[in-house]
Amino acid sequence: MSRRFHLGALAALAIMAGGPFPSAAMARARRAQPDAPPQAPALDVAAFQTQAAQYVGKAVRIEGCYITSANSGGADCAAFRIADLPGQVDWNGTVPLDGTTMEEASLRRAQQICGDTGQQPQCRAEVSGVVYDPFGDMGVQGQRNFELRNARIHWLAPVAPKAAATKTAAHHAAR
């Protein structure tokens, strides 16, 4: 009897050491998992302005812009011309970001640091969202003004430390 116990224990240890054998149900479950969703097309501001109509209702990613004019109603993802000078606004184009549907953290940070219309280094970003045509929904024909809804800002500039945190750190270092 003790010999049977030892053989059974050894067999169990061998199975545990080799790992569990996948069952047929587990293999089917692995195959049934959906593939990752396709990645949203990446556009710059100029491409968005000319191609937005084909992306209505679809997710896109806007690359190479600066967040500007941020307020409670939203913000803009703006591209600037190369010849821009400090204090002069020379937009190459903008993509409006709907504030009512924007990710809360994105809108809050945009309002804190990107409220003006200038090209601020801390406001450099990429934005993902769903292309929306508000005039098309209202039945207006002709000129379109596409925007992004459900926007999320992907900040490219590092977060600047807060002044209070810097003062506290300097105070502790002086001790």
mmCIF file with all atom_site columns, C-alpha atoms in Angstrom:
data_model
loop_
_atom_site.group_PDB
_atom_site.id
_atom_site.type_symbol
_atom_site.label_atom_id
_atom_site.label_alt_id
_atom_site.label_comp_id
_atom_site.label_asym_id
_atom_site.label_entity_id
_atom_site.label_seq_id
_atom_site.pdbx_PDB_ins_code
_atom_site.Cartn_x
_atom_site.Cartn_y
_atom_site.Cartn_z
_atom_site.occupancy
_atom_site.B_iso_or_equiv
_atom_site.pdbx_formal_charge
_atom_site.auth_seq_id
_atom_site.auth_comp_id
_atom_site.auth_asym_id
_atom_site.auth_atom_id
_atom_site.pdbx_PDB_model_num
ATOM 1   C CA . MET A 1 1   ? 0.000   0.000  0.000   1.00 0.00 ? 1   MET A CA 1
ATOM 2   C CA . SER A 1 2   ? 2.765   2.402  0.819   1.00 0.00 ? 2   SER A CA 1
ATOM 3   C CA . ARG A 1 3   ? 4.401   1.523  -2.478  1.00 0.00 ? 3   ARG A CA 1
ATOM 4   C CA . ARG A 1 4   ? 1.224   2.548  -4.388  1.00 0.00 ? 4   ARG A CA 1
ATOM 5   C CA . PHE A 1 5   ? 1.129   5.806  -2.462  1.00 0.00 ? 5   PHE A CA 1
ATOM 6   C CA . HIS A 1 6   ? 4.733   6.588  -3.388  1.00 0.00 ? 6   HIS A CA 1
ATOM 7   C CA . LEU A 1 7   ? 4.124   5.827  -7.067  1.00 0.00 ? 7   LEU A CA 1
ATOM 8   C CA . GLY A 1 8   ? 1.024   8.022  -7.080  1.00 0.00 ? 8   GLY A CA 1
ATOM 9   C CA . ALA A 1 9   ? 2.877   10.847 -5.320  1.00 0.00 ? 9   ALA A CA 1
ATOM 10  C CA . LEU A 1 10  ? 5.762   10.572 -7.771  1.00 0.00 ? 10  LEU A CA 1
ATOM 11  C CA . ALA A 1 11  ? 3.363   10.681 -10.704 1.00 0.00 ? 11  ALA A CA 1
ATOM 12  C CA . ALA A 1 12  ? 1.671   13.766 -9.286  1.00 0.00 ? 12  ALA A CA 1
ATOM 13  C CA . LEU A 1 13  ? 5.023   15.477 -8.775  1.00 0.00 ? 13  LEU A CA 1
ATOM 14  C CA . ALA A 1 14  ? 6.045   14.652 -12.343 1.00 0.00 ? 14  ALA A CA 1
ATOM 15  C CA . ILE A 1 15  ? 2.835   16.203 -13.677 1.00 0.00 ? 15  ILE A CA 1
ATOM 16  C CA . MET A 1 16  ? 3.267   19.326 -11.540 1.00 0.00 ? 16  MET A CA 1
ATOM 17  C CA . ALA A 1 17  ? 6.918   19.689 -12.579 1.00 0.00 ? 17  ALA A CA 1
ATOM 18  C CA . GLY A 1 18  ? 6.019   19.382 -16.236 1.00 0.00 ? 18  GLY A CA 1
ATOM 19  C CA . GLY A 1 19  ? 3.182   21.879 -15.925 1.00 0.00 ? 19  GLY A CA 1
ATOM 20  C CA . PRO A 1 20  ? -0.481  21.342 -16.448 1.00 0.00 ? 20  PRO A CA 1
ATOM 21  C CA . PHE A 1 21  ? -1.575  19.921 -19.737 1.00 0.00 ? 21  PHE A CA 1
ATOM 22  C CA . PRO A 1 22  ? -3.919  22.264 -21.579 1.00 0.00 ? 22  PRO A CA 1
ATOM 23  C CA . SER A 1 23  ? -7.350  20.829 -22.072 1.00 0.00 ? 23  SER A CA 1
ATOM 24  C CA . ALA A 1 24  ? -9.157  20.983 -25.376 1.00 0.00 ? 24  ALA A CA 1
ATOM 25  C CA . ALA A 1 25  ? -11.512 23.604 -23.919 1.00 0.00 ? 25  ALA A CA 1
ATOM 26  C CA . MET A 1 26  ? -8.567  25.834 -22.955 1.00 0.00 ? 26  MET A CA 1
ATOM 27  C CA . ALA A 1 27  ? -7.099  25.518 -26.447 1.00 0.00 ? 27  ALA A CA 1
ATOM 28  C CA . ARG A 1 28  ? -10.442 26.523 -28.002 1.00 0.00 ? 28  ARG A CA 1
ATOM 29  C CA . ALA A 1 29  ? -10.724 29.499 -25.626 1.00 0.00 ? 29  ALA A CA 1
ATOM 30  C CA . ARG A 1 30  ? -7.285  30.728 -26.699 1.00 0.00 ? 30  ARG A CA 1
ATOM 31  C CA . ARG A 1 31  ? -8.241  30.523 -30.362 1.00 0.00 ? 31  ARG A CA 1
ATOM 32  C CA . ALA A 1 32  ? -11.589 32.233 -29.770 1.00 0.00 ? 32  ALA A CA 1
ATOM 33  C CA . GLN A 1 33  ? -10.025 35.395 -28.320 1.00 0.00 ? 33  GLN A CA 1
ATOM 34  C CA . PRO A 1 34  ? -10.564 38.342 -30.657 1.00 0.00 ? 34  PRO A CA 1
ATOM 35  C CA . ASP A 1 35  ? -7.593  39.940 -32.340 1.00 0.00 ? 35  ASP A CA 1
ATOM 36  C CA . ALA A 1 36  ? -6.471  43.354 -31.109 1.00 0.00 ? 36  ALA A CA 1
ATOM 37  C CA . PRO A 1 37  ? -8.538  46.152 -32.618 1.00 0.00 ? 37  PRO A CA 1
ATOM 38  C CA . PRO A 1 38  ? -6.942  47.853 -35.608 1.00 0.00 ? 38  PRO A CA 1
ATOM 39  C CA . GLN A 1 39  ? -4.871  50.886 -34.700 1.00 0.00 ? 39  GLN A CA 1
ATOM 40  C CA . ALA A 1 40  ? -6.452  54.257 -35.448 1.00 0.00 ? 40  ALA A CA 1
ATOM 41  C CA . PRO A 1 41  ? -5.044  56.019 -38.508 1.00 0.00 ? 41  PRO A CA 1
ATOM 42  C CA . ALA A 1 42  ? -2.494  58.736 -37.702 1.00 0.00 ? 42  ALA A CA 1
ATOM 43  C CA . LEU A 1 43  ? -2.950  62.106 -39.393 1.00 0.00 ? 43  LEU A CA 1
ATOM 44  C CA . ASP A 1 44  ? -1.389  65.518 -39.041 1.00 0.00 ? 44  ASP A CA 1
ATOM 45  C CA . VAL A 1 45  ? -3.626  68.593 -38.814 1.00 0.00 ? 45  VAL A CA 1
ATOM 46  C CA . ALA A 1 46  ? -3.452  69.366 -42.540 1.00 0.00 ? 46  ALA A CA 1
ATOM 47  C CA . ALA A 1 47  ? -4.358  65.782 -43.482 1.00 0.00 ? 47  ALA A CA 1
ATOM 48  C CA . PHE A 1 48  ? -7.235  65.822 -40.982 1.00 0.00 ? 48  PHE A CA 1
ATOM 49  C CA . GLN A 1 49  ? -8.658  68.955 -42.593 1.00 0.00 ? 49  GLN A CA 1
ATOM 50  C CA . THR A 1 50  ? -8.700  67.371 -46.036 1.00 0.00 ? 50  THR A CA 1
ATOM 51  C CA . GLN A 1 51  ? -9.603  63.767 -45.090 1.00 0.00 ? 51  GLN A CA 1
ATOM 52  C CA . ALA A 1 52  ? -11.891 64.063 -42.041 1.00 0.00 ? 52  ALA A CA 1
ATOM 53  C CA . ALA A 1 53  ? -15.064 63.316 -44.013 1.00 0.00 ? 53  ALA A CA 1
ATOM 54  C CA . GLN A 1 54  ? -13.921 59.739 -44.668 1.00 0.00 ? 54  GLN A CA 1
ATOM 55  C CA . TYR A 1 55  ? -13.325 59.153 -40.944 1.00 0.00 ? 55  TYR A CA 1
ATOM 56  C CA . VAL A 1 56  ? -16.650 60.387 -39.503 1.00 0.00 ? 56  VAL A CA 1
ATOM 57  C CA . GLY A 1 57  ? -17.613 58.080 -36.645 1.00 0.00 ? 57  GLY A CA 1
ATOM 58  C CA . LYS A 1 58  ? -14.155 56.472 -36.583 1.00 0.00 ? 58  LYS A CA 1
ATOM 59  C CA . ALA A 1 59  ? -11.216 56.876 -34.238 1.00 0.00 ? 59  ALA A CA 1
ATOM 60  C CA . VAL A 1 60  ? -8.144  58.772 -35.455 1.00 0.00 ? 60  VAL A CA 1
ATOM 61  C CA . ARG A 1 61  ? -4.909  60.053 -33.966 1.00 0.00 ? 61  ARG A CA 1
ATOM 62  C CA . ILE A 1 62  ? -3.720  63.593 -34.701 1.00 0.00 ? 62  ILE A CA 1
ATOM 63  C CA . GLU A 1 63  ? 0.052   63.923 -34.515 1.00 0.00 ? 63  GLU A CA 1
ATOM 64  C CA . GLY A 1 64  ? 2.358   66.924 -34.270 1.00 0.00 ? 64  GLY A CA 1
ATOM 65  C CA . CYS A 1 65  ? 0.134   69.602 -32.780 1.00 0.00 ? 65  CYS A CA 1
ATOM 66  C CA . TYR A 1 66  ? 0.003   72.022 -29.871 1.00 0.00 ? 66  TYR A CA 1
ATOM 67  C CA . ILE A 1 67  ? -3.002  72.327 -27.579 1.00 0.00 ? 67  ILE A CA 1
ATOM 68  C CA . THR A 1 68  ? -4.273  75.914 -27.658 1.00 0.00 ? 68  THR A CA 1
ATOM 69  C CA . SER A 1 69  ? -7.299  78.003 -26.633 1.00 0.00 ? 69  SER A CA 1
ATOM 70  C CA . ALA A 1 70  ? -8.295  75.553 -23.882 1.00 0.00 ? 70  ALA A CA 1
ATOM 71  C CA . ASN A 1 71  ? -11.413 76.451 -21.902 1.00 0.00 ? 71  ASN A CA 1
ATOM 72  C CA . SER A 1 72  ? -14.453 74.674 -20.492 1.00 0.00 ? 72  SER A CA 1
ATOM 73  C CA . GLY A 1 73  ? -15.875 74.233 -23.997 1.00 0.00 ? 73  GLY A CA 1
ATOM 74  C CA . GLY A 1 74  ? -12.833 72.356 -25.259 1.00 0.00 ? 74  GLY A CA 1
ATOM 75  C CA . ALA A 1 75  ? -9.549  73.175 -26.933 1.00 0.00 ? 75  ALA A CA 1
ATOM 76  C CA . ASP A 1 76  ? -7.813  73.145 -30.291 1.00 0.00 ? 76  ASP A CA 1
ATOM 77  C CA . CYS A 1 77  ? -5.103  70.860 -31.603 1.00 0.00 ? 77  CYS A CA 1
ATOM 78  C CA . ALA A 1 78  ? -3.193  73.445 -33.675 1.00 0.00 ? 78  ALA A CA 1
ATOM 79  C CA . ALA A 1 79  ? -0.373  73.189 -36.175 1.00 0.00 ? 79  ALA A CA 1
ATOM 80  C CA . PHE A 1 80  ? 1.843   76.209 -36.711 1.00 0.00 ? 80  PHE A CA 1
ATOM 81  C CA . ARG A 1 81  ? 3.774   77.331 -39.750 1.00 0.00 ? 81  ARG A CA 1
ATOM 82  C CA . ILE A 1 82  ? 7.544   77.069 -39.566 1.00 0.00 ? 82  ILE A CA 1
ATOM 83  C CA . ALA A 1 83  ? 7.936   80.860 -39.787 1.00 0.00 ? 83  ALA A CA 1
ATOM 84  C CA . ASP A 1 84  ? 5.952   81.517 -36.592 1.00 0.00 ? 84  ASP A CA 1
ATOM 85  C CA . LEU A 1 85  ? 7.485   84.072 -34.276 1.00 0.00 ? 85  LEU A CA 1
ATOM 86  C CA . PRO A 1 86  ? 6.803   84.407 -30.548 1.00 0.00 ? 86  PRO A CA 1
ATOM 87  C CA . GLY A 1 87  ? 3.738   86.523 -29.933 1.00 0.00 ? 87  GLY A CA 1
ATOM 88  C CA . GLN A 1 88  ? 2.375   86.057 -33.450 1.00 0.00 ? 88  GLN A CA 1
ATOM 89  C CA . VAL A 1 89  ? -0.294  83.483 -34.239 1.00 0.00 ? 89  VAL A CA 1
ATOM 90  C CA . ASP A 1 90  ? 0.217   81.944 -37.654 1.00 0.00 ? 90  ASP A CA 1
ATOM 91  C CA . TRP A 1 91  ? -1.757  78.722 -37.562 1.00 0.00 ? 91  TRP A CA 1
ATOM 92  C CA . ASN A 1 92  ? -1.423  76.196 -40.306 1.00 0.00 ? 92  ASN A CA 1
ATOM 93  C CA . GLY A 1 93  ? -4.737  74.779 -39.130 1.00 0.00 ? 93  GLY A CA 1
ATOM 94  C CA . THR A 1 94  ? -6.621  73.534 -36.080 1.00 0.00 ? 94  THR A CA 1
ATOM 95  C CA . VAL A 1 95  ? -8.719  70.563 -35.058 1.00 0.00 ? 95  VAL A CA 1
ATOM 96  C CA . PRO A 1 96  ? -11.415 71.465 -32.499 1.00 0.00 ? 96  PRO A CA 1
ATOM 97  C CA . LEU A 1 97  ? -11.652 69.154 -29.466 1.00 0.00 ? 97  LEU A CA 1
ATOM 98  C CA . ASP A 1 98  ? -15.109 68.895 -27.905 1.00 0.00 ? 98  ASP A CA 1
ATOM 99  C CA . GLY A 1 99  ? -14.860 69.705 -24.193 1.00 0.00 ? 99  GLY A CA 1
ATOM 100 C CA . THR A 1 100 ? -18.125 68.050 -23.152 1.00 0.00 ? 100 THR A CA 1
ATOM 101 C CA . THR A 1 101 ? -16.902 64.612 -24.259 1.00 0.00 ? 101 THR A CA 1
ATOM 102 C CA . MET A 1 102 ? -13.154 65.038 -23.669 1.00 0.00 ? 102 MET A CA 1
ATOM 103 C CA . GLU A 1 103 ? -11.345 62.909 -21.107 1.00 0.00 ? 103 GLU A CA 1
ATOM 104 C CA . GLU A 1 104 ? -11.523 64.902 -17.861 1.00 0.00 ? 104 GLU A CA 1
ATOM 105 C CA . ALA A 1 105 ? -7.790  64.756 -17.026 1.00 0.00 ? 105 ALA A CA 1
ATOM 106 C CA . SER A 1 106 ? -6.895  65.931 -20.546 1.00 0.00 ? 106 SER A CA 1
ATOM 107 C CA . LEU A 1 107 ? -9.273  68.886 -20.386 1.00 0.00 ? 107 LEU A CA 1
ATOM 108 C CA . ARG A 1 108 ? -8.171  69.875 -16.885 1.00 0.00 ? 108 ARG A CA 1
ATOM 109 C CA . ARG A 1 109 ? -4.462  69.911 -17.788 1.00 0.00 ? 109 ARG A CA 1
ATOM 110 C CA . ALA A 1 110 ? -5.155  71.749 -21.051 1.00 0.00 ? 110 ALA A CA 1
ATOM 111 C CA . GLN A 1 111 ? -7.054  74.461 -19.178 1.00 0.00 ? 111 GLN A CA 1
ATOM 112 C CA . GLN A 1 112 ? -4.228  74.815 -16.657 1.00 0.00 ? 112 GLN A CA 1
ATOM 113 C CA . ILE A 1 113 ? -1.374  75.266 -19.111 1.00 0.00 ? 113 ILE A CA 1
ATOM 114 C CA . CYS A 1 114 ? -2.687  75.814 -22.658 1.00 0.00 ? 114 CYS A CA 1
ATOM 115 C CA . GLY A 1 115 ? -5.305  78.567 -22.466 1.00 0.00 ? 115 GLY A CA 1
ATOM 116 C CA . ASP A 1 116 ? -3.669  80.962 -24.917 1.00 0.00 ? 116 ASP A CA 1
ATOM 117 C CA . THR A 1 117 ? -3.302  80.775 -28.686 1.00 0.00 ? 117 THR A CA 1
ATOM 118 C CA . GLY A 1 118 ? 0.490   80.543 -28.810 1.00 0.00 ? 118 GLY A CA 1
ATOM 119 C CA . GLN A 1 119 ? 2.847   77.683 -29.541 1.00 0.00 ? 119 GLN A CA 1
ATOM 120 C CA . GLN A 1 120 ? 3.893   76.681 -26.010 1.00 0.00 ? 120 GLN A CA 1
ATOM 121 C CA . PRO A 1 121 ? 6.463   73.846 -25.651 1.00 0.00 ? 121 PRO A CA 1
ATOM 122 C CA . GLN A 1 122 ? 4.591   72.342 -22.663 1.00 0.00 ? 122 GLN A CA 1
ATOM 123 C CA . CYS A 1 123 ? 1.465   72.055 -24.838 1.00 0.00 ? 123 CYS A CA 1
ATOM 124 C CA . ARG A 1 124 ? 3.003   69.823 -27.518 1.00 0.00 ? 124 ARG A CA 1
ATOM 125 C CA . ALA A 1 125 ? 0.783   66.756 -27.919 1.00 0.00 ? 125 ALA A CA 1
ATOM 126 C CA . GLU A 1 126 ? -0.906  64.089 -29.974 1.00 0.00 ? 126 GLU A CA 1
ATOM 127 C CA . VAL A 1 127 ? -4.655  63.649 -29.687 1.00 0.00 ? 127 VAL A CA 1
ATOM 128 C CA . SER A 1 128 ? -6.855  60.621 -30.227 1.00 0.00 ? 128 SER A CA 1
ATOM 129 C CA . GLY A 1 129 ? -10.610 60.746 -30.597 1.00 0.00 ? 129 GLY A CA 1
ATOM 130 C CA . VAL A 1 130 ? -13.608 60.053 -32.816 1.00 0.00 ? 130 VAL A CA 1
ATOM 131 C CA . VAL A 1 131 ? -14.256 62.284 -35.829 1.00 0.00 ? 131 VAL A CA 1
ATOM 132 C CA . TYR A 1 132 ? -17.581 64.074 -35.575 1.00 0.00 ? 132 TYR A CA 1
ATOM 133 C CA . ASP A 1 133 ? -19.486 66.282 -38.015 1.00 0.00 ? 133 ASP A CA 1
ATOM 134 C CA . PRO A 1 134 ? -21.838 68.509 -35.987 1.00 0.00 ? 134 PRO A CA 1
ATOM 135 C CA . PHE A 1 135 ? -23.269 70.262 -39.043 1.00 0.00 ? 135 PHE A CA 1
ATOM 136 C CA . GLY A 1 136 ? -23.950 66.941 -40.748 1.00 0.00 ? 136 GLY A CA 1
ATOM 137 C CA . ASP A 1 137 ? -25.951 65.836 -37.703 1.00 0.00 ? 137 ASP A CA 1
ATOM 138 C CA . MET A 1 138 ? -28.013 69.017 -37.979 1.00 0.00 ? 138 MET A CA 1
ATOM 139 C CA . GLY A 1 139 ? -28.696 68.375 -41.664 1.00 0.00 ? 139 GLY A CA 1
ATOM 140 C CA . VAL A 1 140 ? -26.648 71.363 -42.869 1.00 0.00 ? 140 VAL A CA 1
ATOM 141 C CA . GLN A 1 141 ? -25.311 70.869 -46.390 1.00 0.00 ? 141 GLN A CA 1
ATOM 142 C CA . GLY A 1 142 ? -22.082 72.291 -47.794 1.00 0.00 ? 142 GLY A CA 1
ATOM 143 C CA . GLN A 1 143 ? -19.210 73.490 -45.607 1.00 0.00 ? 143 GLN A CA 1
ATOM 144 C CA . ARG A 1 144 ? -18.165 71.113 -42.857 1.00 0.00 ? 144 ARG A CA 1
ATOM 145 C CA . ASN A 1 145 ? -16.395 71.799 -39.583 1.00 0.00 ? 145 ASN A CA 1
ATOM 146 C CA . PHE A 1 146 ? -15.142 68.453 -38.301 1.00 0.00 ? 146 PHE A CA 1
ATOM 147 C CA . GLU A 1 147 ? -14.054 68.017 -34.691 1.00 0.00 ? 147 GLU A CA 1
ATOM 148 C CA . LEU A 1 148 ? -12.893 65.281 -32.353 1.00 0.00 ? 148 LEU A CA 1
ATOM 149 C CA . ARG A 1 149 ? -15.186 63.889 -29.697 1.00 0.00 ? 149 ARG A CA 1
ATOM 150 C CA . ASN A 1 150 ? -14.137 61.636 -26.811 1.00 0.00 ? 150 ASN A CA 1
ATOM 151 C CA . ALA A 1 151 ? -10.700 63.172 -27.216 1.00 0.00 ? 151 ALA A CA 1
ATOM 152 C CA . ARG A 1 152 ? -7.732  62.156 -25.121 1.00 0.00 ? 152 ARG A CA 1
ATOM 153 C CA . ILE A 1 153 ? -4.574  64.252 -25.145 1.00 0.00 ? 153 ILE A CA 1
ATOM 154 C CA . HIS A 1 154 ? -1.268  62.393 -25.163 1.00 0.00 ? 154 HIS A CA 1
ATOM 155 C CA . TRP A 1 155 ? 1.180   64.966 -23.818 1.00 0.00 ? 155 TRP A CA 1
ATOM 156 C CA . LEU A 1 156 ? 4.619   64.905 -25.412 1.00 0.00 ? 156 LEU A CA 1
ATOM 157 C CA . ALA A 1 157 ? 6.258   67.477 -23.126 1.00 0.00 ? 157 ALA A CA 1
ATOM 158 C CA . PRO A 1 158 ? 7.161   66.416 -19.573 1.00 0.00 ? 158 PRO A CA 1
ATOM 159 C CA . VAL A 1 159 ? 5.030   67.737 -16.744 1.00 0.00 ? 159 VAL A CA 1
ATOM 160 C CA . ALA A 1 160 ? 6.672   70.778 -15.155 1.00 0.00 ? 160 ALA A CA 1
ATOM 161 C CA . PRO A 1 161 ? 7.026   70.536 -11.365 1.00 0.00 ? 161 PRO A CA 1
ATOM 162 C CA . LYS A 1 162 ? 4.658   72.722 -9.396  1.00 0.00 ? 162 LYS A CA 1
ATOM 163 C CA . ALA A 1 163 ? 6.152   75.832 -7.804  1.00 0.00 ? 163 ALA A CA 1
ATOM 164 C CA . ALA A 1 164 ? 5.012   74.810 -4.317  1.00 0.00 ? 164 ALA A CA 1
ATOM 165 C CA . ALA A 1 165 ? 6.689   71.411 -4.589  1.00 0.00 ? 165 ALA A CA 1
ATOM 166 C CA . THR A 1 166 ? 9.914   73.069 -5.760  1.00 0.00 ? 166 THR A CA 1
ATOM 167 C CA . LYS A 1 167 ? 9.884   75.560 -2.867  1.00 0.00 ? 167 LYS A CA 1
ATOM 168 C CA . THR A 1 168 ? 9.260   72.757 -0.340  1.00 0.00 ? 168 THR A CA 1
ATOM 169 C CA . ALA A 1 169 ? 12.124  70.682 -1.756  1.00 0.00 ? 169 ALA A CA 1
ATOM 170 C CA . ALA A 1 170 ? 14.464  73.707 -1.668  1.00 0.00 ? 170 ALA A CA 1
ATOM 171 C CA . HIS A 1 171 ? 13.417  74.461 1.919   1.00 0.00 ? 171 HIS A CA 1
ATOM 172 C CA . HIS A 1 172 ? 14.183  70.905 3.041   1.00 0.00 ? 172 HIS A CA 1
ATOM 173 C CA . ALA A 1 173 ? 17.518  70.917 1.196   1.00 0.00 ? 173 ALA A CA 1
ATOM 174 C CA . ALA A 1 174 ? 18.562  74.127 2.991   1.00 0.00 ? 174 ALA A CA 1
ATOM 175 C CA . ARG A 1 175 ? 18.141  72.474 6.401   1.00 0.00 ? 175 ARG A CA 1
#
